PDB file of C-alpha atoms in Angstrom:
ATOM      1  CA  MET G 896      69.461 130.288  39.941  1.00 53.00           C
ATOM      2  CA  VAL G 897      68.130 133.614  38.618  1.00 49.00           C
ATOM      3  CA  ALA G 898      69.655 136.295  36.409  1.00 52.00           C
ATOM      4  CA  GLY G 899      70.460 139.824  37.464  1.00 53.00           C
ATOM      5  CA  LYS G 900      71.989 142.932  35.891  1.00 52.00           C
ATOM      6  CA  SER G 901      74.543 145.456  37.114  1.00 54.00           C
ATOM      7  CA  GLU G 902      75.805 148.697  35.565  1.00 56.00           C
ATOM      8  CA  ASP G 903      79.375 148.398  34.264  1.00 57.00           C
ATOM      9  CA  ASN G 904      81.125 151.266  32.372  1.00 56.00           C
ATOM     10  CA  GLY G 905      77.903 152.701  31.107  1.00 56.00           C
ATOM     11  CA  GLY G 906      76.503 149.307  30.194  1.00 58.00           C
ATOM     12  CA  PHE G 907      74.895 146.365  31.878  1.00 59.00           C
ATOM     13  CA  ARG G 908      76.390 142.951  32.764  1.00 64.00           C
ATOM     14  CA  GLU G 909      74.334 139.921  33.562  1.00 64.00           C
ATOM     15  CA  PHE G 910      75.283 137.594  36.446  1.00 59.00           C
ATOM     16  CA  GLN G 911      73.771 134.589  38.177  1.00 63.00           C
ATOM     17  CA  PHE G 912      72.890 134.365  41.856  1.00 58.00           C
ATOM     18  CA  GLU G 913      71.129 131.757  43.973  1.00 61.00           C
ATOM     19  CA  ARG G 914      67.634 132.557  44.995  1.00 62.00           C
ATOM     20  CA  ILE G 915      66.992 132.276  48.742  1.00 64.00           C
ATOM     21  CA  ARG G 916      64.875 129.217  49.351  1.00 65.00           C
ATOM     22  CA  GLN G 917      61.643 129.684  51.149  1.00 70.00           C
ATOM     23  CA  GLU G 918      61.839 126.670  53.495  1.00 70.00           C
ATOM     24  CA  THR G 919      60.605 125.773  56.911  1.00 74.00           C
ATOM     25  CA  LYS G 920      63.078 125.012  59.725  1.00 76.00           C
ATOM     26  CA  TRP G 921      62.395 121.309  59.371  1.00 74.00           C
ATOM     27  CA  GLU G 922      63.076 121.401  55.623  1.00 68.00           C
ATOM     28  CA  SER G 923      66.310 123.347  56.248  1.00 72.00           C
ATOM     29  CA  PHE G 924      67.383 120.759  58.819  1.00 72.00           C
ATOM     30  CA  LYS G 925      66.717 117.854  56.444  1.00 73.00           C
ATOM     31  CA  ARG G 926      68.623 119.622  53.661  1.00 71.00           C
ATOM     32  CA  ALA G 927      71.587 120.135  56.053  1.00 68.00           C
ATOM     33  CA  ILE G 928      71.617 116.392  56.664  1.00 74.00           C
ATOM     34  CA  TYR G 929      71.224 115.455  53.016  1.00 73.00           C
ATOM     35  CA  ASP G 930      71.108 117.844  50.061  1.00 74.00           C
ATOM     36  CA  PRO G 931      69.509 116.085  47.053  1.00 74.00           C
ATOM     37  CA  ASP G 932      70.720 118.799  44.669  1.00 71.00           C
ATOM     38  CA  THR G 933      74.435 118.251  45.400  1.00 73.00           C
ATOM     39  CA  LYS G 934      73.970 114.735  46.813  1.00 71.00           C
ATOM     40  CA  SER G 935      75.986 115.757  49.890  1.00 78.00           C
ATOM     41  CA  VAL G 936      75.681 114.481  53.454  1.00 74.00           C
ATOM     42  CA  LEU G 937      76.396 116.995  56.226  1.00 71.00           C
ATOM     43  CA  GLY G 938      77.854 119.345  53.655  1.00 69.00           C
ATOM     44  CA  ARG G 939      80.246 116.812  52.098  1.00 77.00           C
ATOM     45  CA  THR G 940      79.944 114.646  49.036  1.00 80.00           C
ATOM     46  CA  GLY G 941      80.867 110.975  49.091  1.00 75.00           C
ATOM     47  CA  LYS G 942      84.244 111.743  47.534  1.00 80.00           C
ATOM     48  CA  SER G 943      84.960 114.409  50.137  1.00 83.00           C
ATOM     49  CA  TRP G 944      84.044 112.059  52.985  1.00 85.00           C
ATOM     50  CA  GLY G 945      86.262 109.348  51.517  1.00 86.00           C
ATOM     51  CA  GLN G 946      89.249 111.694  51.301  1.00 86.00           C
ATOM     52  CA  LEU G 947      88.686 112.820  54.894  1.00 87.00           C
ATOM     53  CA  LEU G 948      88.497 109.258  56.224  1.00 90.00           C
ATOM     54  CA  ILE G 949      91.655 108.242  54.360  1.00 93.00           C
ATOM     55  CA  PHE G 950      93.528 111.253  55.769  1.00 92.00           C
ATOM     56  CA  TYR G 951      92.580 110.537  59.384  1.00 92.00           C
ATOM     57  CA  ALA G 952      93.201 106.807  58.986  1.00 95.00           C
ATOM     58  CA  ILE G 953      96.767 107.519  57.845  1.00 94.00           C
ATOM     59  CA  PHE G 954      97.220 110.222  60.519  1.00 95.00           C
ATOM     60  CA  TYR G 955      96.155 108.016  63.428  1.00 96.00           C
ATOM     61  CA  ALA G 956      98.051 105.013  62.056  1.00 96.00           C
ATOM     62  CA  ILE G 957     101.245 107.086  62.153  1.00 96.00           C
ATOM     63  CA  LEU G 958     100.447 108.229  65.707  1.00 96.00           C
ATOM     64  CA  ALA G 959      99.820 104.630  66.795  1.00 96.00           C
ATOM     65  CA  ALA G 960     103.094 103.499  65.214  1.00 96.00           C
ATOM     66  CA  LEU G 961     105.051 106.251  66.990  1.00 96.00           C
ATOM     67  CA  PHE G 962     103.385 105.361  70.299  1.00 96.00           C
ATOM     68  CA  ALA G 963     104.188 101.658  69.810  1.00 95.00           C
ATOM     69  CA  ILE G 964     107.840 102.474  69.066  1.00 94.00           C
ATOM     70  CA  CYS G 965     108.112 104.616  72.225  1.00 93.00           C
ATOM     71  CA  LEU G 966     106.373 101.956  74.317  1.00 92.00           C
ATOM     72  CA  GLN G 967     108.663  99.243  72.976  1.00 91.00           C
ATOM     73  CA  GLY G 968     111.656 101.403  73.838  1.00 89.00           C
ATOM     74  CA  LEU G 969     110.361 101.780  77.397  1.00 86.00           C
ATOM     75  CA  PHE G 970     109.729  98.043  77.789  1.00 85.00           C
ATOM     76  CA  ALA G 971     113.259  97.346  76.569  1.00 84.00           C
ATOM     77  CA  THR G 972     114.573  99.063  79.720  1.00 81.00           C
ATOM     78  CA  LEU G 973     112.318  97.063  82.083  1.00 80.00           C
ATOM     79  CA  ARG G 974     112.482  93.527  83.419  1.00 81.00           C
ATOM     80  CA  ASP G 975     109.617  91.341  84.538  1.00 80.00           C
ATOM     81  CA  THR G 976     111.285  90.194  87.756  1.00 81.00           C
ATOM     82  CA  GLU G 977     113.108  93.255  89.052  1.00 83.00           C
ATOM     83  CA  PRO G 978     112.663  97.039  89.132  1.00 83.00           C
ATOM     84  CA  ARG G 979     114.589  99.333  86.815  1.00 83.00           C
ATOM     85  CA  TRP G 980     115.728 101.564  89.681  1.00 85.00           C
ATOM     86  CA  GLN G 981     117.078  99.805  92.745  1.00 87.00           C
ATOM     87  CA  LEU G 982     118.424 100.650  96.200  1.00 88.00           C
ATOM     88  CA  GLU G 983     120.014 104.135  96.251  1.00 88.00           C
ATOM     89  CA  SER G 984     118.640 104.896  92.772  1.00 86.00           C
ATOM     90  CA  SER G 985     115.045 104.127  93.726  1.00 87.00           C
ATOM     91  CA  ILE G 986     112.422 106.190  95.505  1.00 87.00           C
ATOM     92  CA  ILE G 987     112.105 103.478  98.180  1.00 88.00           C
ATOM     93  CA  GLY G 988     115.786 103.791  99.068  1.00 89.00           C
ATOM     94  CA  THR G 989     117.778 101.437 101.284  1.00 90.00           C
ATOM     95  CA  ASN G 990     116.147 101.840 104.696  1.00 93.00           C
ATOM     96  CA  PRO G 991     113.355  99.261 105.166  1.00 93.00           C
ATOM     97  CA  GLY G 992     110.442 100.123 107.396  1.00 91.00           C
ATOM     98  CA  LEU G 993     109.157  97.889 110.157  1.00 94.00           C
ATOM     99  CA  GLY G 994     105.482  96.939 110.051  1.00 94.00           C
ATOM    100  CA  PHE G 995     103.161  95.254 112.543  1.00 95.00           C
ATOM    101  CA  ARG G 996      99.970  93.226 112.557  1.00 95.00           C
ATOM    102  CA  PRO G 997      97.140  93.137 113.451  1.00 94.00           C
ATOM    103  CA  VAL G 998      95.946  96.524 112.232  1.00 94.00           C
ATOM    104  CA  SER G 999      92.296  97.490 112.551  1.00 91.00           C
ATOM    105  CA  ASP G1000      90.153  97.811 109.434  1.00 88.00           C
ATOM    106  CA  ASN G1001      88.763 100.974 111.003  1.00 88.00           C
ATOM    107  CA  VAL G1002      91.090 103.792 109.941  1.00 84.00           C
ATOM    108  CA  GLN G1003      89.956 105.931 112.879  1.00 84.00           C
ATOM    109  CA  GLU G1004      91.479 103.429 115.322  1.00 86.00           C
ATOM    110  CA  GLY G1005      94.903 103.991 113.785  1.00 87.00           C
ATOM    111  CA  SER G1006      97.608 101.906 115.471  1.00 90.00           C
ATOM    112  CA  LEU G1007      95.528 101.114 118.571  1.00 94.00           C
ATOM    113  CA  ILE G1008      94.817  97.484 119.506  1.00 95.00           C
ATOM    114  CA  TRP G1009      91.928  97.586 121.958  1.00 95.00           C
ATOM    115  CA  TYR G1010      89.840  94.667 123.180  1.00 95.00           C
ATOM    116  CA  ASN G1011      87.711  93.597 126.135  1.00 95.00           C
ATOM    117  CA  LEU G1012      88.419  90.249 127.765  1.00 94.00           C
ATOM    118  CA  THR G1013      84.724  89.758 128.561  1.00 92.00           C
ATOM    119  CA  ASP G1014      83.582  90.453 124.982  1.00 92.00           C
ATOM    120  CA  SER G1015      84.131  87.601 122.525  1.00 92.00           C
ATOM    121  CA  VAL G1016      83.280  89.860 119.574  1.00 94.00           C
ATOM    122  CA  SER G1017      85.971  92.307 120.644  1.00 92.00           C
ATOM    123  CA  THR G1018      88.660  89.631 120.990  1.00 94.00           C
ATOM    124  CA  GLY G1019      87.476  87.700 117.939  1.00 94.00           C
ATOM    125  CA  LYS G1020      87.984  90.748 115.745  1.00 95.00           C
ATOM    126  CA  TRP G1021      91.751  90.707 116.322  1.00 96.00           C
ATOM    127  CA  VAL G1022      92.016  86.929 116.069  1.00 96.00           C
ATOM    128  CA  ASN G1023      90.281  87.022 112.679  1.00 96.00           C
ATOM    129  CA  LEU G1024      92.592  89.787 111.437  1.00 96.00           C
ATOM    130  CA  ILE G1025      95.654  87.744 112.403  1.00 96.00           C
ATOM    131  CA  ASN G1026      94.264  84.571 110.830  1.00 95.00           C
ATOM    132  CA  LYS G1027      93.672  86.462 107.591  1.00 95.00           C
ATOM    133  CA  PHE G1028      97.197  87.892 107.705  1.00 95.00           C
ATOM    134  CA  LEU G1029      98.699  84.419 108.264  1.00 94.00           C
ATOM    135  CA  GLU G1030      96.719  82.688 105.485  1.00 92.00           C
ATOM    136  CA  PRO G1031      99.655  82.661 103.008  1.00 91.00           C
ATOM    137  CA  TYR G1032     101.934  81.268 105.722  1.00 91.00           C
ATOM    138  CA  ASN G1033      99.475  78.519 106.622  1.00 89.00           C
ATOM    139  CA  GLY G1034      99.256  77.370 103.005  1.00 81.00           C
ATOM    140  CA  ASN G1035     101.139  74.500 101.430  1.00 78.00           C
ATOM    141  CA  GLN G1036     104.850  75.345 101.459  1.00 76.00           C
ATOM    142  CA  THR G1037     106.088  72.039 100.057  1.00 74.00           C
ATOM    143  CA  GLY G1038     107.304  71.316  96.537  1.00 70.00           C
ATOM    144  CA  ARG G1039     107.581  73.979  93.868  1.00 78.00           C
ATOM    145  CA  ASN G1040     110.528  76.214  94.774  1.00 87.00           C
ATOM    146  CA  TYR G1041     110.308  75.969  98.585  1.00 89.00           C
ATOM    147  CA  VAL G1042     113.342  74.734 100.522  1.00 91.00           C
ATOM    148  CA  ALA G1043     114.129  74.327 104.209  1.00 90.00           C
ATOM    149  CA  CYS G1044     116.809  76.884 105.044  1.00 91.00           C
ATOM    150  CA  ASP G1045     119.298  77.341 107.839  1.00 91.00           C
ATOM    151  CA  PHE G1046     122.136  79.735 108.595  1.00 90.00           C
ATOM    152  CA  ASP G1047     124.628  77.386 106.966  1.00 88.00           C
ATOM    153  CA  LYS G1048     122.177  76.390 104.219  1.00 91.00           C
ATOM    154  CA  PRO G1049     120.860  79.464 102.354  1.00 91.00           C
ATOM    155  CA  PRO G1050     118.481  78.965  99.400  1.00 92.00           C
ATOM    156  CA  GLU G1051     119.835  78.388  95.910  1.00 91.00           C
ATOM    157  CA  GLU G1052     119.098  80.691  92.987  1.00 91.00           C
ATOM    158  CA  GLY G1053     115.351  80.780  92.323  1.00 89.00           C
ATOM    159  CA  LYS G1054     114.456  79.057  95.606  1.00 92.00           C
ATOM    160  CA  VAL G1055     112.686  80.548  98.641  1.00 93.00           C
ATOM    161  CA  CYS G1056     112.781  79.571 102.297  1.00 92.00           C
ATOM    162  CA  VAL G1057     109.888  77.940 104.107  1.00 90.00           C
ATOM    163  CA  THR G1058     108.441  80.192 106.815  1.00 89.00           C
ATOM    164  CA  ASP G1059     107.236  77.891 109.584  1.00 86.00           C
ATOM    165  CA  VAL G1060     104.574  79.603 111.712  1.00 86.00           C
ATOM    166  CA  SER G1061     104.571  76.630 114.102  1.00 84.00           C
ATOM    167  CA  ARG G1062     107.774  78.095 115.535  1.00 85.00           C
ATOM    168  CA  LEU G1063     106.035  81.218 116.783  1.00 90.00           C
ATOM    169  CA  GLY G1064     105.818  79.906 120.351  1.00 90.00           C
ATOM    170  CA  ASN G1065     102.805  81.009 122.369  1.00 92.00           C
ATOM    171  CA  CYS G1066     101.607  83.148 119.466  1.00 94.00           C
ATOM    172  CA  ASN G1067      99.476  80.497 117.787  1.00 93.00           C
ATOM    173  CA  ALA G1068      95.845  80.053 116.796  1.00 92.00           C
ATOM    174  CA  GLY G1069      95.299  77.423 119.512  1.00 91.00           C
ATOM    175  CA  ARG G1070      95.896  80.109 122.128  1.00 93.00           C
ATOM    176  CA  PHE G1071      93.929  82.708 120.137  1.00 94.00           C
ATOM    177  CA  PHE G1072      97.244  84.549 119.733  1.00 95.00           C
ATOM    178  CA  GLY G1073      96.912  85.635 123.366  1.00 95.00           C
ATOM    179  CA  TYR G1074      93.787  87.732 122.787  1.00 95.00           C
ATOM    180  CA  ASN G1075      91.822  85.700 125.321  1.00 93.00           C
ATOM    181  CA  SER G1076      94.227  86.978 127.986  1.00 94.00           C
ATOM    182  CA  SER G1077      96.190  90.081 128.942  1.00 94.00           C
ATOM    183  CA  SER G1078      99.220  88.793 126.975  1.00 95.00           C
ATOM    184  CA  PRO G1079      98.398  89.482 123.304  1.00 96.00           C
ATOM    185  CA  CYS G1080     100.798  88.840 120.425  1.00 96.00           C
ATOM    186  CA  ILE G1081     101.772  91.190 117.646  1.00 97.00           C
ATOM    187  CA  PHE G1082     103.618  90.204 114.468  1.00 97.00           C
ATOM    188  CA  LEU G1083     106.507  92.163 112.969  1.00 97.00           C
ATOM    189  CA  LYS G1084     107.995  92.094 109.492  1.00 95.00           C
ATOM    190  CA  LEU G1085     110.437  94.199 107.493  1.00 95.00           C
ATOM    191  CA  ASN G1086     109.239  95.882 104.324  1.00 94.00           C
ATOM    192  CA  ARG G1087     110.658  94.338 101.163  1.00 93.00           C
ATOM    193  CA  ILE G1088     113.359  96.187  99.240  1.00 93.00           C
ATOM    194  CA  PHE G1089     114.658  94.453  96.131  1.00 93.00           C
ATOM    195  CA  GLY G1090     118.340  93.564  96.413  1.00 91.00           C
ATOM    196  CA  TRP G1091     118.769  94.963  99.927  1.00 94.00           C
ATOM    197  CA  GLU G1092     120.978  92.945 102.255  1.00 94.00           C
ATOM    198  CA  PRO G1093     121.416  93.748 105.954  1.00 95.00           C
ATOM    199  CA  ASP G1094     124.762  94.639 107.501  1.00 94.00           C
ATOM    200  CA  TYR G1095     124.399  92.606 110.680  1.00 93.00           C
ATOM    201  CA  PHE G1096     125.319  93.313 114.285  1.00 92.00           C
ATOM    202  CA  THR G1097     127.145  90.093 115.187  1.00 88.00           C
ATOM    203  CA  THR G1098     127.990  91.433 118.654  1.00 88.00           C
ATOM    204  CA  ALA G1099     125.876  93.390 121.101  1.00 88.00           C
ATOM    205  CA  HIS G1100     125.766  97.145 120.528  1.00 88.00           C
ATOM    206  CA  PRO G1101     125.844  99.506 123.537  1.00 90.00           C
ATOM    207  CA  ASP G1102     122.635 101.215 122.386  1.00 90.00           C
ATOM    208  CA  MET G1103     120.707  97.944 122.395  1.00 91.00           C
ATOM    209  CA  PRO G1104     118.312  97.283 125.300  1.00 91.00           C
ATOM    210  CA  GLY G1105     119.774  95.142 128.049  1.00 89.00           C
ATOM    211  CA  ASP G1106     117.547  92.131 127.339  1.00 88.00           C
ATOM    212  CA  LEU G1107     118.672  92.020 123.696  1.00 91.00           C
ATOM    213  CA  GLN G1108     122.333  92.319 124.667  1.00 90.00           C
ATOM    214  CA  ASN G1109     121.921  89.493 127.173  1.00 89.00           C
ATOM    215  CA  HIS G1110     120.126  87.364 124.592  1.00 87.00           C
ATOM    216  CA  MET G1111     122.969  87.746 122.103  1.00 86.00           C
ATOM    217  CA  LYS G1112     125.651  87.044 124.701  1.00 82.00           C
ATOM    218  CA  MET G1113     123.933  84.018 126.221  1.00 80.00           C
ATOM    219  CA  LYS G1114     122.541  82.353 123.094  1.00 74.00           C
ATOM    220  CA  TYR G1115     125.384  83.115 120.709  1.00 69.00           C
ATOM    221  CA  ASN G1116     128.842  82.888 122.230  1.00 64.00           C
ATOM    222  CA  THR G1117     130.792  85.593 120.411  1.00 56.00           C
ATOM    223  CA  ASN G1118     133.985  83.580 120.796  1.00 57.00           C
ATOM    224  CA  SER G1119     132.513  80.587 118.991  1.00 59.00           C
ATOM    225  CA  THR G1120     133.017  80.286 115.240  1.00 57.00           C
ATOM    226  CA  GLU G1121     130.235  77.692 115.232  1.00 55.00           C
ATOM    227  CA  ASN G1122     127.619  80.381 115.896  1.00 72.00           C
ATOM    228  CA  GLU G1123     129.128  82.986 113.579  1.00 79.00           C
ATOM    229  CA  ASN G1124     126.458  82.565 110.881  1.00 83.00           C
ATOM    230  CA  ALA G1125     123.652  82.312 113.442  1.00 86.00           C
ATOM    231  CA  ARG G1126     124.546  85.776 114.730  1.00 88.00           C
ATOM    232  CA  LYS G1127     123.728  87.217 111.306  1.00 91.00           C
ATOM    233  CA  GLN G1128     120.214  88.396 112.016  1.00 93.00           C
ATOM    234  CA  VAL G1129     118.292  91.652 111.918  1.00 95.00           C
ATOM    235  CA  TRP G1130     117.622  91.859 115.636  1.00 95.00           C
ATOM    236  CA  VAL G1131     114.401  93.273 117.042  1.00 95.00           C
ATOM    237  CA  SER G1132     113.690  94.868 120.397  1.00 95.00           C
ATOM    238  CA  CYS G1133     110.498  96.294 121.886  1.00 95.00           C
ATOM    239  CA  GLU G1134     110.005  98.566 124.870  1.00 94.00           C
ATOM    240  CA  GLY G1135     107.594 101.121 126.241  1.00 94.00           C
ATOM    241  CA  VAL G1136     107.704 104.557 124.678  1.00 93.00           C
ATOM    242  CA  ASP G1137     107.856 106.149 128.147  1.00 93.00           C
ATOM    243  CA  PRO G1138     109.023 104.758 131.519  1.00 93.00           C
ATOM    244  CA  VAL G1139     105.411 104.475 132.675  1.00 95.00           C
ATOM    245  CA  ASP G1140     104.677 102.247 129.665  1.00 95.00           C
ATOM    246  CA  ASN G1141     107.482  99.876 130.686  1.00 94.00           C
ATOM    247  CA  GLU G1142     105.865  99.610 134.110  1.00 94.00           C
ATOM    248  CA  ASN G1143     102.625  98.434 132.479  1.00 96.00           C
ATOM    249  CA  VAL G1144     104.105  95.445 130.629  1.00 94.00           C
ATOM    250  CA  GLN G1145     105.849  92.680 132.523  1.00 93.00           C
ATOM    251  CA  GLU G1146     107.948  91.221 129.710  1.00 94.00           C
ATOM    252  CA  PHE G1147     108.452  90.964 125.956  1.00 96.00           C
ATOM    253  CA  ARG G1148     108.901  87.467 124.527  1.00 95.00           C
ATOM    254  CA  TYR G1149     110.137  87.048 120.975  1.00 95.00           C
ATOM    255  CA  TYR G1150     109.578  84.115 118.617  1.00 94.00           C
ATOM    256  CA  PRO G1151     112.348  84.441 117.411  1.00 92.00           C
ATOM    257  CA  GLN G1152     114.225  87.685 118.208  1.00 91.00           C
ATOM    258  CA  GLY G1153     115.689  88.279 114.763  1.00 93.00           C
ATOM    259  CA  PHE G1154     115.057  88.054 111.017  1.00 95.00           C
ATOM    260  CA  ALA G1155     117.450  85.362 109.781  1.00 93.00           C
ATOM    261  CA  SER G1156     120.080  86.174 107.154  1.00 93.00           C
ATOM    262  CA  TYR G1157     118.981  83.399 104.776  1.00 94.00           C
ATOM    263  CA  TYR G1158     115.852  85.378 103.854  1.00 94.00           C
ATOM    264  CA  TYR G1159     117.997  88.110 102.298  1.00 93.00           C
ATOM    265  CA  PRO G1160     118.492  89.620  99.819  1.00 93.00           C
ATOM    266  CA  TYR G1161     114.942  89.754  98.505  1.00 93.00           C
ATOM    267  CA  LYS G1162     114.930  88.838  94.788  1.00 92.00           C
ATOM    268  CA  ASN G1163     111.197  88.692  93.996  1.00 90.00           C
ATOM    269  CA  TYR G1164     111.233  84.936  93.447  1.00 91.00           C
ATOM    270  CA  PRO G1165     107.771  83.318  93.185  1.00 89.00           C
ATOM    271  CA  ASN G1166     106.128  82.210  96.461  1.00 89.00           C
ATOM    272  CA  TYR G1167     108.490  84.279  98.631  1.00 91.00           C
ATOM    273  CA  LEU G1168     107.072  85.039 102.081  1.00 92.00           C
ATOM    274  CA  SER G1169     108.591  87.673 104.343  1.00 94.00           C
ATOM    275  CA  PRO G1170     109.975  86.318 107.630  1.00 94.00           C
ATOM    276  CA  LEU G1171     107.943  87.038 110.754  1.00 95.00           C
ATOM    277  CA  ILE G1172     108.692  87.752 114.390  1.00 96.00           C
ATOM    278  CA  ALA G1173     105.934  87.241 116.946  1.00 96.00           C
ATOM    279  CA  VAL G1174     106.183  89.367 120.086  1.00 97.00           C
ATOM    280  CA  GLU G1175     104.186  88.354 123.155  1.00 97.00           C
ATOM    281  CA  LEU G1176     103.325  91.280 125.431  1.00 96.00           C
ATOM    282  CA  VAL G1177     103.223  89.518 128.776  1.00 95.00           C
ATOM    283  CA  ASN G1178     100.727  90.617 131.437  1.00 94.00           C
ATOM    284  CA  LEU G1179      99.708  94.071 130.307  1.00 95.00           C
ATOM    285  CA  THR G1180      98.172  96.238 133.015  1.00 95.00           C
ATOM    286  CA  PRO G1181      94.408  96.176 132.324  1.00 94.00           C
ATOM    287  CA  ASN G1182      92.364  99.263 131.450  1.00 94.00           C
ATOM    288  CA  VAL G1183      95.467 101.287 130.550  1.00 95.00           C
ATOM    289  CA  ILE G1184      96.756 102.341 127.126  1.00 95.00           C
ATOM    290  CA  VAL G1185     100.333 101.101 126.759  1.00 96.00           C
ATOM    291  CA  SER G1186     102.444 102.690 124.005  1.00 96.00           C
ATOM    292  CA  ILE G1187     105.118 100.386 122.606  1.00 96.00           C
ATOM    293  CA  GLU G1188     107.935 100.935 120.145  1.00 95.00           C
ATOM    294  CA  CYS G1189     109.688  98.105 118.316  1.00 95.00           C
ATOM    295  CA  ARG G1190     112.980  98.661 116.532  1.00 95.00           C
ATOM    296  CA  ALA G1191     114.987  96.734 113.936  1.00 95.00           C
ATOM    297  CA  TRP G1192     118.751  96.511 114.488  1.00 94.00           C
ATOM    298  CA  ALA G1193     121.229  96.395 111.603  1.00 94.00           C
ATOM    299  CA  LYS G1194     124.191  98.601 110.789  1.00 94.00           C
ATOM    300  CA  ASN G1195     122.524  99.817 107.593  1.00 93.00           C
ATOM    301  CA  ILE G1196     119.068 100.443 109.096  1.00 93.00           C
ATOM    302  CA  LYS G1197     118.788 104.075 110.132  1.00 93.00           C
ATOM    303  CA  TYR G1198     116.678 104.639 113.218  1.00 91.00           C
ATOM    304  CA  LYS G1199     114.435 107.597 113.928  1.00 88.00           C
ATOM    305  CA  GLY G1200     111.723 107.607 116.571  1.00 82.00           C
ATOM    306  CA  GLY G1201     108.801 109.924 117.090  1.00 78.00           C
ATOM    307  CA  ASN G1202     105.563 110.266 115.162  1.00 75.00           C
ATOM    308  CA  LEU G1203     107.038 112.251 112.262  1.00 76.00           C
ATOM    309  CA  ASN G1204     109.238 110.611 109.610  1.00 82.00           C
ATOM    310  CA  ARG G1205     109.764 107.489 111.710  1.00 88.00           C
ATOM    311  CA  ALA G1206     112.434 105.139 110.340  1.00 91.00           C
ATOM    312  CA  GLY G1207     113.599 101.635 111.223  1.00 92.00           C
ATOM    313  CA  SER G1208     110.913 101.247 113.878  1.00 94.00           C
ATOM    314  CA  VAL G1209     107.190 101.078 114.505  1.00 95.00           C
ATOM    315  CA  GLN G1210     104.958 102.323 117.312  1.00 95.00           C
ATOM    316  CA  PHE G1211     101.555 101.031 118.370  1.00 95.00           C
ATOM    317  CA  GLU G1212      99.257 101.175 121.374  1.00 96.00           C
ATOM    318  CA  VAL G1213      97.524  98.347 123.223  1.00 96.00           C
ATOM    319  CA  GLN G1214      94.686  98.493 125.735  1.00 96.00           C
ATOM    320  CA  VAL G1215      93.194  95.422 127.384  1.00 95.00           C
ATOM    321  CA  ASP G1216      89.935  96.095 129.200  1.00 93.00           C
ATOM    322  CA  ALA G1217      89.103  93.761 132.069  1.00 88.00           C
ATOM    323  CA  PRO G1218      86.699  93.839 135.041  1.00 84.00           C
ATOM    324  CA  THR G1219      88.119  95.759 137.979  1.00 72.00           C
ATOM    325  CA  PRO G1220      88.422  93.554 141.086  1.00 64.00           C
ATOM    326  CA  ALA G1221      85.922  94.500 143.778  1.00 54.00           C
TER     327      ALA G1221
END
């Protein structure tokens, strides 16, 4: 510090001011980090740093406590086994979608199933996709909470039904799921909606395709009380999108033709597996793309076809390439 003088009311007053240090940039930088005169680090003394740390520690502790209280309040409204918002209150709603497998890993192929009967790599691709999809179903379904179910024997609370893939008829791994022939199989399943229960068609509906109506009338006598429970299924039908598509497929075979009532409602119990329907597309016309639509039938499944906002149904295309006879 140095002394100076200033004129004040005809006199002089002395005052102190700090002399500007003659320092290099490096010396100024070191002094900014640590000033030996004031014993400060980055412009703050030890006491000042201590006060600052205590303030922020208390500040963030309060923030963390408020966050924990809010989080605990949120968790209090949630359950581990079921969603907070269900059915009409949920974004998913009450209209389950219908899905199919196999689906190509190549997004550009979309919903097209295309293979060449003379190319084992081409056919093997779809067989491998189906095998991967069926892995959970081929696992051990004995013990734990698995039970064998029937229409008159639904599962008890906390139990789930065994899904037996050996009942899928011709659609089995031994036959390569039909992909070594012009009669490939596709697998259908309904999307899961917690708590949703179908409102079943127990008698044939006029809008149903003729083969489904005949199946219901022949297999389940509507006058028989014995088959009353067995008629409680979400029925499935498949047909060509256009008349020309129907001409290019000889027949649809279903294993079985409905999703049984004892799989519903879905309650998110451990080890639950969605029921499956295998559909065999018999004798597709080779070298032609065949567009097929499959639909689920229940009174509370709304149907809408087309490529935009489809509901209660699914559409896919199949092309089987084969050598043209000479």
